[in-house]
Each structure stands twice: as C-alpha cells, then as structure tokens.
Coordinates of C-alpha atoms and ligand atoms in Angstrom, one line a residue:
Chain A
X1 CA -54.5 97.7 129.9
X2 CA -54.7 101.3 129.6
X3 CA -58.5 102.6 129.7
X4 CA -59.0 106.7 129.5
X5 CA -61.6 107.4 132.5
X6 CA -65.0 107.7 131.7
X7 CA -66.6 110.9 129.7
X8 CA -69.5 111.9 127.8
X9 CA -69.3 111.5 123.8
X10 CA -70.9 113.7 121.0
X11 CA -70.7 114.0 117.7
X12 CA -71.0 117.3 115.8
X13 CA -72.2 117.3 112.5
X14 CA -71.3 120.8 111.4
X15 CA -69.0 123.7 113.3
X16 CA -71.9 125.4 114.3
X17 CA -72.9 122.2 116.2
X18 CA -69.4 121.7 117.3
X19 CA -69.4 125.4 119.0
X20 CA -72.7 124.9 120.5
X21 CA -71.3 121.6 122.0
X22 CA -68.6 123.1 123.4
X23 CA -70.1 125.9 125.3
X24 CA -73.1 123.3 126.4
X25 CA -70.1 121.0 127.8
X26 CA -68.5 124.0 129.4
X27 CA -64.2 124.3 129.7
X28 CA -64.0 120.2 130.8
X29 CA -64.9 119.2 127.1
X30 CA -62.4 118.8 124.2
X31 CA -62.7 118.3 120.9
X32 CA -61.2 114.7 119.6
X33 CA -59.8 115.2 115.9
X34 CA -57.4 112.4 114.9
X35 CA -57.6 111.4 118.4
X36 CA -53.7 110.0 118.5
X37 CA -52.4 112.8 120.9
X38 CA -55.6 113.4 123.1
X39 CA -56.2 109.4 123.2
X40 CA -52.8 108.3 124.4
X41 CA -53.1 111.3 126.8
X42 CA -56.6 109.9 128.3
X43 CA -55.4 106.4 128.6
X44 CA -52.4 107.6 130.4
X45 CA -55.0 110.1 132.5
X46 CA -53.0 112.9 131.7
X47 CA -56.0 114.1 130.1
X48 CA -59.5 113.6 131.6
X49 CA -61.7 115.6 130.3
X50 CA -65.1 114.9 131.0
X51 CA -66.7 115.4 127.6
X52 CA -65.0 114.6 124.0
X53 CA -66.8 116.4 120.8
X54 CA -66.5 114.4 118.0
X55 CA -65.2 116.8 115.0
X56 CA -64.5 113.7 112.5
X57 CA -67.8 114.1 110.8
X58 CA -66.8 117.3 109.2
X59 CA -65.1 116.9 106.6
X60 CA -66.7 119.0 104.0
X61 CA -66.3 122.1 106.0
X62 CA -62.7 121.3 107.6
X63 CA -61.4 119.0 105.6
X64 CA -60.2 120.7 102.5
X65 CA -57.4 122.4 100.7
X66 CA -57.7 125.2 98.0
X67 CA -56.2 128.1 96.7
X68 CA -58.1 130.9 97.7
X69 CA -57.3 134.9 97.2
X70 CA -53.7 134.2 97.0
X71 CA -53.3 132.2 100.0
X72 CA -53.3 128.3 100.4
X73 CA -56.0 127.3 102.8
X74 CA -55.6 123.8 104.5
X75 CA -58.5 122.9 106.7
X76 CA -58.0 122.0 110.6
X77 CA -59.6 118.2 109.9
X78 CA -56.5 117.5 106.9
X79 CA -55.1 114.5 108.2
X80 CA -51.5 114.0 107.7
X81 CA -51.8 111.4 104.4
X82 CA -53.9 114.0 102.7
X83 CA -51.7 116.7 103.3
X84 CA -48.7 114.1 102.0
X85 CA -50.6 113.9 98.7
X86 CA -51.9 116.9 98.3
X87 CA -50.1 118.1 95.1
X88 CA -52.1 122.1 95.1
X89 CA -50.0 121.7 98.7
X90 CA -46.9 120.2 98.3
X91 CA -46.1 121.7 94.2
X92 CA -46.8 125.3 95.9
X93 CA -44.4 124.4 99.0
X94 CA -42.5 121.2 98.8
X95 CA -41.8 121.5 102.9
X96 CA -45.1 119.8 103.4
X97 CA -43.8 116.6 101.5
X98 CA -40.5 116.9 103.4
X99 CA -41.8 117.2 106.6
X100 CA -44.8 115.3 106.1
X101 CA -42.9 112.3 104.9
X102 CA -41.2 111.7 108.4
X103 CA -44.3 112.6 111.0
X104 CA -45.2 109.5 112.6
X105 CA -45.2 106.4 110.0
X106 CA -48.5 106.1 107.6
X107 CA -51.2 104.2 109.2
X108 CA -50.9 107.1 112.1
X109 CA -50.4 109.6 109.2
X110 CA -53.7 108.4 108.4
X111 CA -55.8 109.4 111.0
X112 CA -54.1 112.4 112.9
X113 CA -55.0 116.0 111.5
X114 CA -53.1 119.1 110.5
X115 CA -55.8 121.2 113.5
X116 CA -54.8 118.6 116.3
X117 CA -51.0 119.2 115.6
X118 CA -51.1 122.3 115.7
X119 CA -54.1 122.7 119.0
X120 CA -52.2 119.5 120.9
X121 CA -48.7 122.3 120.7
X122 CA -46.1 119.8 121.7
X123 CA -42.5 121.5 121.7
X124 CA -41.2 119.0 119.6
X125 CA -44.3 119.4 117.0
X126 CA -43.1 119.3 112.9
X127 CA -46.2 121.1 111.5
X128 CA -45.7 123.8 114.2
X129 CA -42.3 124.6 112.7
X130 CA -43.2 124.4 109.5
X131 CA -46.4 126.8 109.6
X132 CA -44.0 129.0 111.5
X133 CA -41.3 129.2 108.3
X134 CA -44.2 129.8 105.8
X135 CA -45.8 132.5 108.0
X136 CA -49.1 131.0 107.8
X137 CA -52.2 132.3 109.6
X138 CA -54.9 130.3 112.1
X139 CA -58.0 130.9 111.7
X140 CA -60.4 130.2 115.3
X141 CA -63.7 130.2 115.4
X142 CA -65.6 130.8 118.8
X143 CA -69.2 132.0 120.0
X144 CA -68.8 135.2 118.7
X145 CA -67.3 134.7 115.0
X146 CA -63.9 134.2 113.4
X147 CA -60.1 135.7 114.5
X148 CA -57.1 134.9 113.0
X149 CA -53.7 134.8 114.8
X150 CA -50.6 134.4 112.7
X151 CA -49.1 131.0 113.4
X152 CA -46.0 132.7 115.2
X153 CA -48.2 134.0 118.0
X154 CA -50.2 130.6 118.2
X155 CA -48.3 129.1 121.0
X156 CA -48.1 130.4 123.7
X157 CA -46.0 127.4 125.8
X158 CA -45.8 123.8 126.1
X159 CA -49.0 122.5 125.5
X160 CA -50.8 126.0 125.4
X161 CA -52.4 127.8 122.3
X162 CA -54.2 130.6 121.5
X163 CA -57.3 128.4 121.1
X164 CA -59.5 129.8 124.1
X165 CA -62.3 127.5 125.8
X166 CA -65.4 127.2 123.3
X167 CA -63.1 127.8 120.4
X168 CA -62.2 125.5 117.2
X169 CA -59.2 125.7 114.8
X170 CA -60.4 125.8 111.9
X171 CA -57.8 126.6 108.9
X172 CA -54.2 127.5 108.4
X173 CA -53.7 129.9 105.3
X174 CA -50.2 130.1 103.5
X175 CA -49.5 133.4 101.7
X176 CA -48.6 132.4 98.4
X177 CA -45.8 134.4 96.8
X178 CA -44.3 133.8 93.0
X179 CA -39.9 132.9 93.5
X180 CA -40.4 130.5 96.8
X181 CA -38.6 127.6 97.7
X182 CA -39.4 125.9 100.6
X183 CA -37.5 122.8 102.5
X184 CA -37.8 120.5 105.7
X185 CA -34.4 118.7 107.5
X186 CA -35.1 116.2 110.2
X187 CA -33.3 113.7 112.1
X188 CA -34.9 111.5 114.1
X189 CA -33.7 108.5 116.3
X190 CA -36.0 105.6 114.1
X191 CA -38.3 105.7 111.5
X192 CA -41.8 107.8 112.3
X193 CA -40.0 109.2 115.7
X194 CA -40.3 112.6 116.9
X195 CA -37.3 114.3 115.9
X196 CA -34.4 115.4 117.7
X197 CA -34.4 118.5 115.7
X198 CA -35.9 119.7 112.6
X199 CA -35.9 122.8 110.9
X200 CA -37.6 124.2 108.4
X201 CA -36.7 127.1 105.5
X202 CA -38.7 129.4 103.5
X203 CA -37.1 131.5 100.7
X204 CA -38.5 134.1 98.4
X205 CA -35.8 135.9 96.5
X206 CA -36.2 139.0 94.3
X207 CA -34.3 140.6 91.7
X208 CA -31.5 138.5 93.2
X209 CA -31.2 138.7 96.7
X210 CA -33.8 137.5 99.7
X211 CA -37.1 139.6 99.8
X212 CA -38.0 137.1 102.7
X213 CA -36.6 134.3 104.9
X214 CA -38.6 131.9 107.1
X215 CA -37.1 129.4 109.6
X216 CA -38.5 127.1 111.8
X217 CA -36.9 125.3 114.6
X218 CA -38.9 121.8 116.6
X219 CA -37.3 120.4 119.7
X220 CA -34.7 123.1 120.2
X221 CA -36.4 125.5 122.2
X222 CA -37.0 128.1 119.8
X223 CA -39.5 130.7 120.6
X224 CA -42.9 130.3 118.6
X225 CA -41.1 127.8 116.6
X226 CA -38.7 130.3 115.0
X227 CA -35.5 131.8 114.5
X228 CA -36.1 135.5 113.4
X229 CA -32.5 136.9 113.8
X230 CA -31.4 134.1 111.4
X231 CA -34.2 135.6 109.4
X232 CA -32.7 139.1 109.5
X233 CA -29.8 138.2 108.5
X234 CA -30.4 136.6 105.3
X235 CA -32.8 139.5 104.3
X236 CA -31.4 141.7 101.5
X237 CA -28.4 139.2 101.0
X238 CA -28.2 136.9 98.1
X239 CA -28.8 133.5 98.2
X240 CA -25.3 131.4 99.2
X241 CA -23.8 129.0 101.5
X242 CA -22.0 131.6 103.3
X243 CA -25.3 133.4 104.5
X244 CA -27.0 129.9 104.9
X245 CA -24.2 128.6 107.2
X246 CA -23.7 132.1 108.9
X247 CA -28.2 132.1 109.8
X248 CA -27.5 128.4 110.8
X249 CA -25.3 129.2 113.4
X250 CA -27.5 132.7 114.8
X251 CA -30.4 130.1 114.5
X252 CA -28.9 127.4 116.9
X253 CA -26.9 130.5 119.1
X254 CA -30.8 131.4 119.9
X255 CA -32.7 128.4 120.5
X256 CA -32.9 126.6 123.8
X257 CA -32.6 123.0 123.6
X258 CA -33.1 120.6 126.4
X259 CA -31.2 117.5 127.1
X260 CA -33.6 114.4 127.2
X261 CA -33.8 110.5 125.9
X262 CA -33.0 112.0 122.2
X263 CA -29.9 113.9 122.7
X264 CA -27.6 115.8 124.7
X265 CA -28.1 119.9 124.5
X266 CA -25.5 120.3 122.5
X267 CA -25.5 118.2 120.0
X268 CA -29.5 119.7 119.2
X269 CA -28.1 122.9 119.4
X270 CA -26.0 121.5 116.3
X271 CA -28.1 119.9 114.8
X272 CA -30.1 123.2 114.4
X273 CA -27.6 125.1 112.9
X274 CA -26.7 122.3 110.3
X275 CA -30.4 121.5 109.4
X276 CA -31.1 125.3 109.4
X277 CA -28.2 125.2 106.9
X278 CA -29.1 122.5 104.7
X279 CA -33.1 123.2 104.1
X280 CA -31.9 126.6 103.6
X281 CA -29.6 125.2 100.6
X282 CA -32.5 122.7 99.4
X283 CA -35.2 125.9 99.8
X284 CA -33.0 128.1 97.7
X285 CA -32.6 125.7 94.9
X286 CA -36.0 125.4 94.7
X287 CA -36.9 128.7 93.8
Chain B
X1 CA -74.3 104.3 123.5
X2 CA -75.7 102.3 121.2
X3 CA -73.9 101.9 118.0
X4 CA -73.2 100.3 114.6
X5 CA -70.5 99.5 113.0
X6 CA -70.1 96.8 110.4
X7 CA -67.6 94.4 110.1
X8 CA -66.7 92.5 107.4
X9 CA -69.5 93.4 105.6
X10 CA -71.8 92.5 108.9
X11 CA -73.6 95.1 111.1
X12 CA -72.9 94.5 114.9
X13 CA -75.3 96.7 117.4
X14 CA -73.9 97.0 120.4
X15 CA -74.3 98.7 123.5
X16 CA -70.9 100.7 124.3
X17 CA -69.1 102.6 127.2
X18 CA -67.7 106.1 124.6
X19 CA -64.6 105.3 126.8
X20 CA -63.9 101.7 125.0
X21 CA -61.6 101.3 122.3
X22 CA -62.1 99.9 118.8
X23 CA -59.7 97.1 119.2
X24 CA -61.4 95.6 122.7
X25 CA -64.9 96.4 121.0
X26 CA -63.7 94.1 118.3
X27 CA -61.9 91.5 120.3
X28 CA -64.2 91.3 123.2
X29 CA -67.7 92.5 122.0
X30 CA -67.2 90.8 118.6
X31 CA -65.4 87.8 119.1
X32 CA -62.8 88.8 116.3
X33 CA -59.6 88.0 118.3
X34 CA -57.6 88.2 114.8
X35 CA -57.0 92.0 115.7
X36 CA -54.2 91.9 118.2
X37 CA -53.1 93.6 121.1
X38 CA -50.0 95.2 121.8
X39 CA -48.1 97.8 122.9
X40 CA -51.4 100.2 124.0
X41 CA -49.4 103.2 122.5
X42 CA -50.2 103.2 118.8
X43 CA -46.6 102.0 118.2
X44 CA -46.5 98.9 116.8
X45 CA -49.3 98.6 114.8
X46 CA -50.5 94.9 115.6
X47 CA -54.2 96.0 116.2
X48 CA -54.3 97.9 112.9
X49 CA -57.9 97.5 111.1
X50 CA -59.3 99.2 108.0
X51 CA -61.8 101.9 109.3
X52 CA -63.7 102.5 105.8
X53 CA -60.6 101.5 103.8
X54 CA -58.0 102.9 105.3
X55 CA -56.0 101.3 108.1
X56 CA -55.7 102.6 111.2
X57 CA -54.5 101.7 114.9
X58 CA -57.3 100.6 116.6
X59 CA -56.1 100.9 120.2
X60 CA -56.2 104.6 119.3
X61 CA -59.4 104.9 118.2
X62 CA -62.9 104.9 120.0
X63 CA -65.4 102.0 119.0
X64 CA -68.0 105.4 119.0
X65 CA -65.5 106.9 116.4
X66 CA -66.8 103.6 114.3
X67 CA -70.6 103.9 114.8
X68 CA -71.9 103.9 111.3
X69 CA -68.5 103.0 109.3
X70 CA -67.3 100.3 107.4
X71 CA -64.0 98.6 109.5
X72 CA -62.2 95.2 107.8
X73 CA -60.2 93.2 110.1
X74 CA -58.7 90.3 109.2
X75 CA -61.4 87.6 109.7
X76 CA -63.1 90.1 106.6
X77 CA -59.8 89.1 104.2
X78 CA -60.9 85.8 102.2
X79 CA -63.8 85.8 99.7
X80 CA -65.6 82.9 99.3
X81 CA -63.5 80.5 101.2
X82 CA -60.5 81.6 99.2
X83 CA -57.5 83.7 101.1
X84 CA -57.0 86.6 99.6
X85 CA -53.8 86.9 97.7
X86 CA -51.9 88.8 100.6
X87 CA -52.3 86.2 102.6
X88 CA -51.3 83.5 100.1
X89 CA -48.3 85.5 100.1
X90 CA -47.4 85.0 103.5
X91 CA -47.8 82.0 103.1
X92 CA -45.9 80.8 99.6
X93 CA -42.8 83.2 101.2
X94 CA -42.9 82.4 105.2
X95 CA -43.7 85.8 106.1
X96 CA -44.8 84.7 109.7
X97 CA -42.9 82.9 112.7
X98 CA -44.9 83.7 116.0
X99 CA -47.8 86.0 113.8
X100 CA -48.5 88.5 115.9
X101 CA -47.8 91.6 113.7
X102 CA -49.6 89.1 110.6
X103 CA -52.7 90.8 111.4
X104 CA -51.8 94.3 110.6
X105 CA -49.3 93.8 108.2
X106 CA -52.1 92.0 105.7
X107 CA -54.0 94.9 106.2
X108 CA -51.6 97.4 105.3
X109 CA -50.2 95.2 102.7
X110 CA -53.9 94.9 101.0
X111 CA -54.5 98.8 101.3
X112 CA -51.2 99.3 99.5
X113 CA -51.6 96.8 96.8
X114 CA -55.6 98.6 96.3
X115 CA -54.0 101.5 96.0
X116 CA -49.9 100.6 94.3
X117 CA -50.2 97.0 92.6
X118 CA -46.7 97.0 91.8
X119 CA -44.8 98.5 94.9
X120 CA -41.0 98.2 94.8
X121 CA -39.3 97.2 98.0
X122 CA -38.8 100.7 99.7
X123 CA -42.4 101.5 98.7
X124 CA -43.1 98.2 100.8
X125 CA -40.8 99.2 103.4
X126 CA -42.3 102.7 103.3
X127 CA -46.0 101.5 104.1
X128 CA -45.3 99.0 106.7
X129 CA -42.8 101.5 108.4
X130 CA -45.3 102.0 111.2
X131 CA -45.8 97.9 112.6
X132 CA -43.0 96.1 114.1
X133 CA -42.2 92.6 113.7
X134 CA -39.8 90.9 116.1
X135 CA -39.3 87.5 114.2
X136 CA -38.6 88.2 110.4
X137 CA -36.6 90.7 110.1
X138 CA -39.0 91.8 107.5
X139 CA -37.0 90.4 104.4
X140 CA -39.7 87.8 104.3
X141 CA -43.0 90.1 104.9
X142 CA -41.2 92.2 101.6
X143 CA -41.1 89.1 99.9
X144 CA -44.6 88.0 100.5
X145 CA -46.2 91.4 99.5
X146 CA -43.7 91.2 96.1
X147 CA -45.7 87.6 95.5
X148 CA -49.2 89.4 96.3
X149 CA -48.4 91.9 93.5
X150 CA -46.9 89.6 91.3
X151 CA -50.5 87.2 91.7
X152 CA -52.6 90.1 91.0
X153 CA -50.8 91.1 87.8
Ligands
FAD1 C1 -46.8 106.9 117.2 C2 -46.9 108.3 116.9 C3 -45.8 109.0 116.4 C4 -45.9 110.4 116.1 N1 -44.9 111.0 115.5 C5 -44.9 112.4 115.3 C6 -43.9 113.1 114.7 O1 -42.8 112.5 114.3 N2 -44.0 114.4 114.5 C7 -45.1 115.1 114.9 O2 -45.2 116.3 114.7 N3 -46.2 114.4 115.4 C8 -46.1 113.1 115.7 N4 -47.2 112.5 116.2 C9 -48.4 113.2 116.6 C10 -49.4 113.1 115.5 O3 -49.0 114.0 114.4 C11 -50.8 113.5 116.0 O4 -51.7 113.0 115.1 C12 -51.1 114.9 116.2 O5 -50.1 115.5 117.1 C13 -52.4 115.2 116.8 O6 -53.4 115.2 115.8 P1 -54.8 114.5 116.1 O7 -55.7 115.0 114.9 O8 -54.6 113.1 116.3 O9 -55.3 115.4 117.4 P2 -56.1 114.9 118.6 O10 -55.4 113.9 119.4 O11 -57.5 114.6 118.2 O12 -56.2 116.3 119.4 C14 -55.0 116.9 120.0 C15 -55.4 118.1 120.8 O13 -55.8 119.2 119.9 C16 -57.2 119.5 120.1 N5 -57.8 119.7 118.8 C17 -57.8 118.9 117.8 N6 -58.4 119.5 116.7 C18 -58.8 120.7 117.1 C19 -59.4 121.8 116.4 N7 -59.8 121.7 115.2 N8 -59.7 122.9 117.2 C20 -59.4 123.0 118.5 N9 -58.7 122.0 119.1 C21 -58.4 120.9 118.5 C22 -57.8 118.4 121.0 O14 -58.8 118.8 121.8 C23 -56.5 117.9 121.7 O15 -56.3 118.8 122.8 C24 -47.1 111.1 116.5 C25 -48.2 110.4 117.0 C26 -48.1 109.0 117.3 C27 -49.3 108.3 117.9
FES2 S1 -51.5 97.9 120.2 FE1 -52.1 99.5 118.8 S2 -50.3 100.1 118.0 FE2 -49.6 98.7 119.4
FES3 S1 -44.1 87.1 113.0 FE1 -43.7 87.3 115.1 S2 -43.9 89.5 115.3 FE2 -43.9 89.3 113.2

C-alpha cells in the first residue's frame, strides 16, 4: 500500500489566501492542483513536502477561459476535460483537441489541470510542447504582484520551472493572430500513455508565405520544448511539403532524445522529424 | 481533520489523517468496500468514484480534497431498490467475470450515458479508455452500456 508521509493540509479560498499560505508554510509547502503528478510522487516519497495548499477551491478566479485583448487566456486550475471541450479554445487552435485528446485517458483528464502540467515540467509533458509552438505566455503571481515569462523560458530543466518559492501559476495567454493553423502528432505506446514523441505545429501565413512558425518537440530532448532552427527555416517560405519535411528533419537533427522503456534514441529522433512533418501539413491546411 | 463528505446522498463526519486517500477513507472509514483497490498508480481505474458528478480515481485523491462534496460510489447506483439501468446492463449482456473493474466501469458508464445517451461504440471505448479489465475483453462491457442506452431511450 503506498501512503505519502504525513503533512499539513490547507485549503485556500482565494489566490491571495493561497500566497499568504505559501509564505506562512515557508519553501517545504506545495500547492496540490489536480493532485495526479504531486500524489503519485508523495506516495512513492519522491515528494515530501511537509505542507500541501489546496488550490481546488478556486475556480472562479483560475478556472476560466476567455478571449481577452487579443489573447486567449486559460486559467492555471483548467483541468484537461475542460480544456478538451472548450470550443473559444480549441475553434481558435485546434492543437488543444489534438493534443488534449491523447493526455492520460478521461477520468484522469478529469481531474489534472492545465497549471500542474505545466509547474510539475516533466520532459515528456504534451501541454509543455504545445504552449511552446503557440508562444504562449505564463503569468506568476508571488508576494510582490504579477510577472509573466513566455512559456519558452518557463523551464528551466527536468522538473524545474520558473515558478519561484511563494509563487502561483496562474494563466497561460495565447496571442491570437487571424490566418493560423495549428496541429498536434503523437505516438504513444497504449492508449492515455505518455508519448514517445510528440510534436506540435503552429502556422500563420501571410500574403502567401509563413509570417510565423512554431514547433514543439515532448520527449525528444528539445530545449524549452522547441525547435527554433526548424522555425527559421520555414519563415518567409511558402507553405509545402518540401519545407515541412526539410524543418522536420533540422527539428529532429536538434533535439536530444534519450533511450528508455519507450524507445531506442533513434527511432525518437525519427519520430520527431516525421511528426514535426505531419502536424506541420495538418497546421497548414488549417489555415 | 474533521471532515464531511457525503456519500450516496449521506453525510459521513469523520476524523481524518490529510495524508489518507479517498478510496481507504471510503473502504475502511465507510464500510463501502464496492470501491476497489488496485494498482495504487491511477492506472487502472478500479477505485474510480464520482466526486460531484464526475468520476475520478480515488487512490489519487485526498479524502480532505472531498470534505464538503458530493462523491457516488457504487453502493449510491440503485434508486429505490431498483438497479440502475447500467447495471442491468451488465447484467442482461455478461459484462463481468471476476468484477473487479465492475465498480468503475458503472460509474463511468453512468457519467457517459448523463452526459451522451446514445454513445456509439468508439465513444464507449473512448470513455472507458482509462480502466482496465482483464477478463472481457471489453466486447461485453460495450455491449452492456449499448443495452443501458438502449433502456433509457
Ligand atoms: C495515468 C496518468 C497518465 C498521464 N498521461 C499523461 C500524458 O499522456 N501526457 C501528459 O502530458 N501528462 C500525462 N499525465 C499527467 C497529467 O496530465 C497530470 O494531471 C499533470 O501532469 C499534473 O496536473 P495536476 O493538476 O494533477 O498537478 P498536481 O499533481 O496537483 O501538481 C503538479 C506540480 O505542479 C505544482 N502546481 C500545480 N498547480 C500549480 C500552480 N497553479 N502554481 C504553481 N504550482 C503548481 C504542484 O505543486 C506540483 O509540484 C498523466 C497522469 C496520469 C496519472
Ligand atoms: S487503484 Fe486507482 S487507478 Fe488503480
Ligand atoms: S471482470 Fe474481471 S477485471 Fe473486469
């Protein structure tokens, strides 16, 4: 029977409350969204910390998604299943239904959050690479007020973000831009597995050619989650499969991936040029 | 902590560790031993609940994550006596052997029928994607739900 070691529970009923928790509790205490990385992690004792704020309670303040000042904002407490049917979210950019339809399977779609994805900052993390194709901005909230940090400087390593002690994640904002198509490719060993890659494209093209590219790369290694020389290279090109297969393969040349139970190196480092390839294709027709 | 949750339409107050989890509070605190217990990893869905409607793995979350809400486990399925028709279905179509992933999958299979009543197959599939069930194969599970719907037409 696995048992995470004893700690001290709170609930916060706003993020004020939540912050004031946090610096009350001091660096040992964590805040418990979903619960369905940071529980596993206790129960194994990877995690111990010695206090857990609850932020499930707030809802109304982290919990929503809007269109605001040309941006999409998608609150930190969004659990997966509300993302999934979110149509402002997924009409706007159609890589949150992609990607959102192969994280986990739906009764843990249910409970774990868009903020505890993104804060828990596992390498092999879909909504990490998809944030980092739209270009999408955190916003963290501490003691002293509000910072954002664009999404491509969020993690810093494994496991590390650049959510500091005392500090909440709060939102994720998606510039919204007219002539965007947007796509998610994943392969995964079993239904609701992690993947053994996935990659995500962004696409705005203008007057013909691409004004912008954004691609995101999970379990490969890619730095922050992305693949900018593959993004470089499509810029000022038009759309095709010549330039989609050619930023596939400077996408997988790139990344780093790591041989473990889901695959040999190589065939990762494949798979992200030929997923780069495809939601790049699927992206473009969506424009 | 003192907490409580109700069950079935009961509140239970109850003295709690934060540290235990929804599924022991229900099995051991409550009694309710139609929850199971499995893999401890929120993998195979057996302990899933409804936590105010929506079902959840309960071996992943607190019993304090509970205090005030609404949770349904399986003991809460028949009105009056009468099974609900999710169960019936299981029953007309053989959708047990051992019944260990019964449990979870009448809970899922009620949230998706509250919220689809006419699922097609893949949509079945699709909802019960996240419990495993190591004597049916599933064909008979699909089945069952199909007969659910088809009741509540
Ligand atoms: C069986 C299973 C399969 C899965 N499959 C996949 C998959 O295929 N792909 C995938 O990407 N993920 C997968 N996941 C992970 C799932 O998406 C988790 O729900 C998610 O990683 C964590 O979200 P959570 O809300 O549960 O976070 P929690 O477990 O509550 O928190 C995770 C971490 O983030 C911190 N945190 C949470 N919210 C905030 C906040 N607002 N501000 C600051 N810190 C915060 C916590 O302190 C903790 O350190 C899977 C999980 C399970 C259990
Ligand atoms: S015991 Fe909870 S998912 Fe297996
Ligand atoms: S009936 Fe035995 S596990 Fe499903």
């Amino acid at each position: 029977m696995q048992v995470p070691a004893t700690f001290e529970y709170e609930r916060a009923d706003s993020v004020t409350h939540a912050l004031e928790l946090l610096e009350r509790y001091g660096p040992e205490a964590r805040v418990v969204a979903g619960g369905h990385s940071l529980i596993p992690m206790m129960k194994l004792r990877l995690a111990q910390p010695e206090a857990l704020i609850d932020i499930n309670g707030l809802a109304a303040e982290l919990g929503r998604i809007a269109v605001e000042g040309g941006e999409l904002a998608i609150g930190a407490l969004v659990r997966h299943a509300e993302l999934l049917e979110s149509a402002t979210a997924t009409d706007l950019f159609p890589i949150f239904r992609d990607a959102e339809r192969v994280i986990a399977d739906p009764i843990v779609r249910n409970r774990g959050t868009v903020g505890g994805s993104l804060c828990q900052g596992d390498p092999s993390e879909d909504l990490s690479a998809v944030f980092a194709a739209l270009r999408a901005t955190a916003v963290i909230q501490g003691p002293g007020g509000t910072r954002t940090v664009p999404v491509r400087l969020f993690h810093e390593g494994p496991y590390e973000t650049a959510v500091g002690p005392g500090e909440l994640l709060i939102q994720l904002r998606v510039p919204v831009a007219p002539g965007t198509g947007s796509a998610y490719e994943k392969v995964e060993r079993r239904v609701g597995d992690w993947p053994v890659a996935a990659a995500g494209a962004v696409l705005r093209v203008e007057d013909g050619v691409i004004a912008q590219a954004g691609i995101g790369l999970t379990a490969v290694g890619a730095a922050h989650f992305c693949a900018p020389e593959a993004e470089e290279h499509l810029t000022g090109r038009p759309p095709g499969a010549e330039a989609f297969a050619e930023a596939g393969r400077i996408a997988a040349e790139h990344c780093a991936p790591s041989a473990d139970q889901r695959g040999p190196a190589d065939y990762k480092r494949h798979l992200a040029a030929e997923l780069t390839r495809r939601a790049l294709a699927t992206a473009a027709g969506r424009i | 902590m003192r907490i409580t949750v109700t069950v079935n339409g009961q509140p239970y107050t109850r003295d709690v560790e934060p540290r235990l989890l929804l599924v022991h509070f229900l099995r051991d605190e409550l009694d309710l031993t139609g929850t199971h217990w499995g893999c401890d990893t929120s993998n195979c869905g057996v302990c899933t609940v409804q936590l105010d409607g929506v079902p959840v793995k309960s071996c992943t979350v607190l019993a304090v994550m509970a205090d005030g809400h609404e949770v349904t486990t399986v003991e809460g399925l028949e009105r009056d006596g009468e099974l609900d028709a999710v169960q019936k279905g299981f029953v007309e179509c053989h959708g047990l052997q051992c019944g260990f992933c019964t449990p979870g999958m009448l809970l899922t299979a009620r949230w998706l029928l509250d919220r689809n009543p006419d699922p097609d197959e893949g949509q079945i599939r699709e909802a019960i994607s996240g419990q495993l069930c190591r004597c049916t194969g599933y064909e008979n599970i699909v089945r069952s739900i199909r007969w659910a719907a088809e009741a509540g037409r």
